[in-house]
Coordinates of C-alpha atoms in Angstrom, one line a residue:
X30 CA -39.1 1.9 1.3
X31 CA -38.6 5.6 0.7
X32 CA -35.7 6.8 3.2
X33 CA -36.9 10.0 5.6
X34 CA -35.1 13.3 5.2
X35 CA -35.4 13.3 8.9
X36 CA -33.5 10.7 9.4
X37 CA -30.2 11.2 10.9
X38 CA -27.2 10.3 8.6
X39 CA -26.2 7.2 10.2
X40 CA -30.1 5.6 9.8
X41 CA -29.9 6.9 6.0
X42 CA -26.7 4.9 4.9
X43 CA -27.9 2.4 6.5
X44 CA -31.3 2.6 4.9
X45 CA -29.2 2.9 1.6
X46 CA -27.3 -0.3 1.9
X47 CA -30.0 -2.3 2.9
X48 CA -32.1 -1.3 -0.5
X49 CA -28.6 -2.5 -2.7
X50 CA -28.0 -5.6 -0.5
X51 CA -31.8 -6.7 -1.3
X52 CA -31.1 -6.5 -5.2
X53 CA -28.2 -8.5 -5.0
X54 CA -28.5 -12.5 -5.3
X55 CA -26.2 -13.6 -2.2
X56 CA -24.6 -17.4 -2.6
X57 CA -23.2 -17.8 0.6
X58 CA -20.6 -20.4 1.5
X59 CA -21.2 -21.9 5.0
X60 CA -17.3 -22.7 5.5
X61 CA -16.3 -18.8 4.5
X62 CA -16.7 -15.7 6.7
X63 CA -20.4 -13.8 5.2
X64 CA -18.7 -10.7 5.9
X65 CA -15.7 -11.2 3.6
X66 CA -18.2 -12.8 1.0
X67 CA -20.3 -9.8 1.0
X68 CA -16.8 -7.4 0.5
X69 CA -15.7 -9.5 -1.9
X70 CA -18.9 -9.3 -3.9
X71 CA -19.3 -5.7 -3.5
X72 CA -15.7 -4.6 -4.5
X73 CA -15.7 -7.3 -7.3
X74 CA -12.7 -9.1 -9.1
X75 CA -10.0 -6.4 -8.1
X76 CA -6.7 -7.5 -9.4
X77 CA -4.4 -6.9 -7.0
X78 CA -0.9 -4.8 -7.4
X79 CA 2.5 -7.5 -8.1
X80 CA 3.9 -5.9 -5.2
X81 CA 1.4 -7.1 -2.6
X82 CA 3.5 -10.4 -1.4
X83 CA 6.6 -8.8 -1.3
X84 CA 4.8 -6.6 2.1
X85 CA 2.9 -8.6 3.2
X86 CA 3.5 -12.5 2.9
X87 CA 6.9 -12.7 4.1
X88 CA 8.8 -13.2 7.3
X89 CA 10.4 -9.7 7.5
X90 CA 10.0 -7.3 10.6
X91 CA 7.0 -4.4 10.4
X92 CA 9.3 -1.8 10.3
X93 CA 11.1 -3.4 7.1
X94 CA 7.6 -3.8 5.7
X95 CA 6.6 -0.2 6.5
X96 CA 9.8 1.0 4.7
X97 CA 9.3 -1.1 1.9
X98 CA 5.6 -0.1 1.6
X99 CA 6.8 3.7 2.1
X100 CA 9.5 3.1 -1.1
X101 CA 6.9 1.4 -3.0
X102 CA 4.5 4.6 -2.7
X103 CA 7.3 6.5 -3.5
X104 CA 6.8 8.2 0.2
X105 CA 10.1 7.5 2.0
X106 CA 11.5 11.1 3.5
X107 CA 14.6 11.6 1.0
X108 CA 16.2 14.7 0.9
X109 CA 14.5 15.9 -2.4
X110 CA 11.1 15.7 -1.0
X111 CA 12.4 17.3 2.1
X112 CA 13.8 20.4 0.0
X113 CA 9.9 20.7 -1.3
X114 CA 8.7 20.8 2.0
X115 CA 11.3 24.4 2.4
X116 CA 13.8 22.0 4.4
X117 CA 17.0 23.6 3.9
X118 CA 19.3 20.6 3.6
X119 CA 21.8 19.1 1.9
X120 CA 21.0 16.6 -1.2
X121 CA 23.9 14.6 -2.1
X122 CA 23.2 11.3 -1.6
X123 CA 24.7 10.7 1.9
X124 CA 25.9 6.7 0.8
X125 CA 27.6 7.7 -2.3
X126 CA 27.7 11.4 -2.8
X127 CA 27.2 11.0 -6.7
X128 CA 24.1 11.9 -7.1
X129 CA 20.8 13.9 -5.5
X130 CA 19.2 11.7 -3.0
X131 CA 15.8 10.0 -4.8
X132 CA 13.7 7.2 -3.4
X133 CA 14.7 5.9 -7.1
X134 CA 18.3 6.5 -6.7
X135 CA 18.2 5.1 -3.0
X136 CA 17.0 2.0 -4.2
X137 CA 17.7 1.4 -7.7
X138 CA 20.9 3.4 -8.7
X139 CA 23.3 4.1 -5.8
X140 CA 26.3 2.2 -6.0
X141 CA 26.4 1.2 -2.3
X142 CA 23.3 0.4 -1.6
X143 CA 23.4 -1.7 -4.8
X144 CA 26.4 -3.5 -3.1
X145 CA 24.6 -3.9 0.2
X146 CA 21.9 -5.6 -1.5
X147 CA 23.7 -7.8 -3.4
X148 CA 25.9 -9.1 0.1
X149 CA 22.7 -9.4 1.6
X150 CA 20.5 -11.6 -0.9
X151 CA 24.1 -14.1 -1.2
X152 CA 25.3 -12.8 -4.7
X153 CA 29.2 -11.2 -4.7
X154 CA 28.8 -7.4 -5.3
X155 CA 29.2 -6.3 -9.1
X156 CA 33.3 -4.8 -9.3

């Protein structure tokens, strides 16, 4: 069925999906929600990013989750994206003052928050 240029946008995507979903071959499992099954089949065999259970299967609070999602992204407010944004601010690193303040350096090379880490997950801190 040929879609009218008339038609308002809504009615046209709509139109439009209806014209793929009747060329796809559907196997639907009664158990299974149809709407997941279609968005399954429509995005395909994603693989998904190693990360993903570390966010989102775990007991931890949503704020820890959030932080952990913005340091994953590399989108957590350090002082070095703050200078970009014309932030006049210090950017020592205010845990160890070794170093300019990095999501990387926050979480993989400061000293401290290495230390903090290490008390927290059980293991003695590294002398």
């Amino acid at each position: 069925m040929a879609i009218p240029q008339q038609a308002c946008c809504m009615t046209r995507k709509i139109m439009e999906v209806r014209t793929i979903f009747e060329g796809m071959h559907w196997r639907f499992k009664k158990e299974k929600s149809i709407t997941k099954q279609i968005y399954v089949q429509l995005i395909g065999e994603e693989t998904g990013v190693p990360w993903k259970d570390l966010v989102f299967n775990n007991a931890a609070r949503p704020k820890s989750k959030f932080t952990l999602w913005l340091q994953l992204h590399g989108r957590l407010l350090t002082t070095d994206r703050l200078v970009k944004w014309g932030m006049i601010i210090d950017t020592q690193c205010v845990m160890c003052r070794n170093a300019v303040e990095t999501h990387e350096h926050l979480c993989w090379e400061c000293t401290l928050a290495k230390e903090v880490c290490h008390i927290v997950s059980g293991h003695k801190a590294n002398q």
